Coordinates of C-alpha atoms in Angstrom, one line a residue:
M1139 CA 28.0 -12.8 -37.9
A1140 CA 28.4 -9.2 -37.0
T1141 CA 28.8 -8.3 -33.3
K1142 CA 26.2 -6.0 -31.8
K1143 CA 27.3 -2.7 -30.4
S1144 CA 26.6 -2.0 -26.7
Q1145 CA 23.2 -0.3 -26.1
G1146 CA 24.7 2.9 -24.6
T1147 CA 27.2 3.7 -27.4
P1148 CA 25.7 5.7 -30.3
S1149 CA 27.2 5.2 -33.7
P1150 CA 29.9 7.6 -34.9
E1151 CA 27.6 8.9 -37.6
T1152 CA 25.0 9.8 -35.0
Q1153 CA 27.6 11.5 -32.8
A1154 CA 28.9 13.5 -35.7
E1155 CA 25.4 14.5 -36.8
A1156 CA 24.4 15.5 -33.2
M1157 CA 27.6 17.6 -32.8
K1158 CA 27.0 19.3 -36.1
I1159 CA 23.4 20.2 -35.1
A1160 CA 24.5 21.3 -31.6
R1161 CA 27.2 23.6 -33.1
A1162 CA 24.7 25.0 -35.7
T1163 CA 22.4 26.0 -32.8
Q1164 CA 25.1 27.2 -30.5
K1165 CA 24.5 30.6 -28.8
P1166 CA 27.3 33.2 -28.4
G1167 CA 29.0 32.7 -25.0
Q1168 CA 27.9 29.1 -24.8
S1169 CA 30.7 26.8 -23.3
K1170 CA 32.0 23.7 -24.8
E1171 CA 30.5 21.6 -22.0
Q1172 CA 27.0 23.1 -22.7
T1173 CA 27.4 22.3 -26.4
K1174 CA 28.5 18.7 -25.5
L1175 CA 25.4 18.3 -23.3
I1176 CA 23.2 19.6 -26.1
A1177 CA 24.9 17.2 -28.5
Q1178 CA 24.3 14.3 -26.1
G1179 CA 20.6 15.2 -25.9
I1180 CA 20.4 15.3 -29.7
Q1181 CA 22.1 11.9 -29.9
H1182 CA 19.6 10.5 -27.5
G1183 CA 16.8 11.9 -29.5
I1184 CA 18.2 10.5 -32.7
E1185 CA 18.7 7.1 -31.2
Q1186 CA 15.1 7.1 -29.9
Y1187 CA 13.9 8.1 -33.3
K1188 CA 15.8 5.2 -34.9
K1189 CA 14.5 2.7 -32.4
Q1190 CA 10.9 3.9 -33.1
Q1191 CA 11.4 3.6 -36.8
K1192 CA 12.9 0.1 -36.5
A1193 CA 9.9 -0.9 -34.3
K1194 CA 7.5 0.5 -36.9
A1195 CA 9.3 -1.3 -39.7
R1196 CA 9.2 -4.6 -37.8
E1197 CA 5.4 -4.1 -37.2
R1198 CA 4.9 -3.3 -40.9
D1199 CA 6.9 -6.4 -41.9
K1200 CA 4.9 -8.6 -39.5
L1201 CA 1.6 -7.2 -40.9
R1202 CA 2.8 -7.7 -44.5
K1203 CA 3.8 -11.3 -43.8
K1204 CA 0.5 -12.0 -42.0
Q1205 CA -1.4 -10.5 -45.0
A1206 CA 0.6 -12.6 -47.4
R1207 CA 0.0 -15.7 -45.3
D1208 CA -3.7 -15.0 -45.0
K1209 CA -3.9 -14.4 -48.8
T1210 CA -2.2 -17.8 -49.4
Q1211 CA -4.6 -19.5 -47.1
D1212 CA -7.6 -17.9 -48.8
I1213 CA -6.3 -19.0 -52.2
E1214 CA -5.9 -22.6 -50.9
Q1215 CA -9.3 -22.5 -49.3
T1216 CA -10.9 -21.2 -52.6
T1217 CA -9.1 -23.9 -54.5
T1218 CA -10.4 -26.6 -52.1
D1219 CA -13.9 -25.1 -52.2
A1220 CA -13.8 -25.1 -56.0
A1221 CA -12.7 -28.7 -56.2
A1222 CA -15.6 -29.7 -53.8
V1223 CA -18.1 -27.8 -55.9
E1224 CA -16.8 -29.4 -59.0
Q1225 CA -17.2 -32.9 -57.5
V1226 CA -20.8 -32.1 -56.4
V1227 CA -21.7 -30.8 -59.9
V1228 CA -20.2 -33.8 -61.6
S1229 CA -22.2 -36.2 -59.3
K1230 CA -25.4 -34.2 -60.0
Q1231 CA -24.9 -34.3 -63.8
H1232 CA -24.2 -38.0 -63.8
W1233 CA -27.9 -39.1 -63.6
L1234 CA -29.2 -36.9 -66.4
P1235 CA -27.9 -39.0 -69.4
W1236 CA -29.2 -42.2 -67.8
L1237 CA -32.6 -40.6 -67.2
L1238 CA -32.8 -39.4 -70.8
L1239 CA -31.8 -42.9 -72.1
V1240 CA -34.6 -44.5 -70.0
V1241 CA -37.2 -42.0 -71.1
S1242 CA -36.2 -42.4 -74.8
W1243 CA -36.5 -46.2 -74.5
I1244 CA -39.9 -45.9 -72.8
G1245 CA -41.0 -43.6 -75.6
F1246 CA -39.6 -46.0 -78.2
F1247 CA -41.4 -49.0 -76.7
S1248 CA -44.6 -46.9 -76.3
F1249 CA -44.4 -46.0 -80.0
L1250 CA -44.0 -49.7 -81.0
Q1251 CA -46.9 -50.7 -78.8
L1252 CA -49.2 -48.1 -80.3
G1253 CA -48.1 -48.5 -83.8

């Protein structure tokens, strides 16, 4: 497992980028100390931005996982509901053939009695 960097030390890439930006915006007559302070401020801003983006990415990931979990539960619920409806329909259709058989036999006996 990779070891975590200490919270106060920005990455070398961030330091280099901050120094590059600070030098690009450097005014004539500005001392090296002032440029370093500006670079530190830029580093801090970059680090804050990265932290915000990581937090937003975590929130999006949590939301995506929650939506996927909810969708799975909805599918399972729908499947369960469909199975319950199917059982009800099967039990309701079960008496119809017997009723028709009884009615046909009654009709047959009635026909024999009349004829």
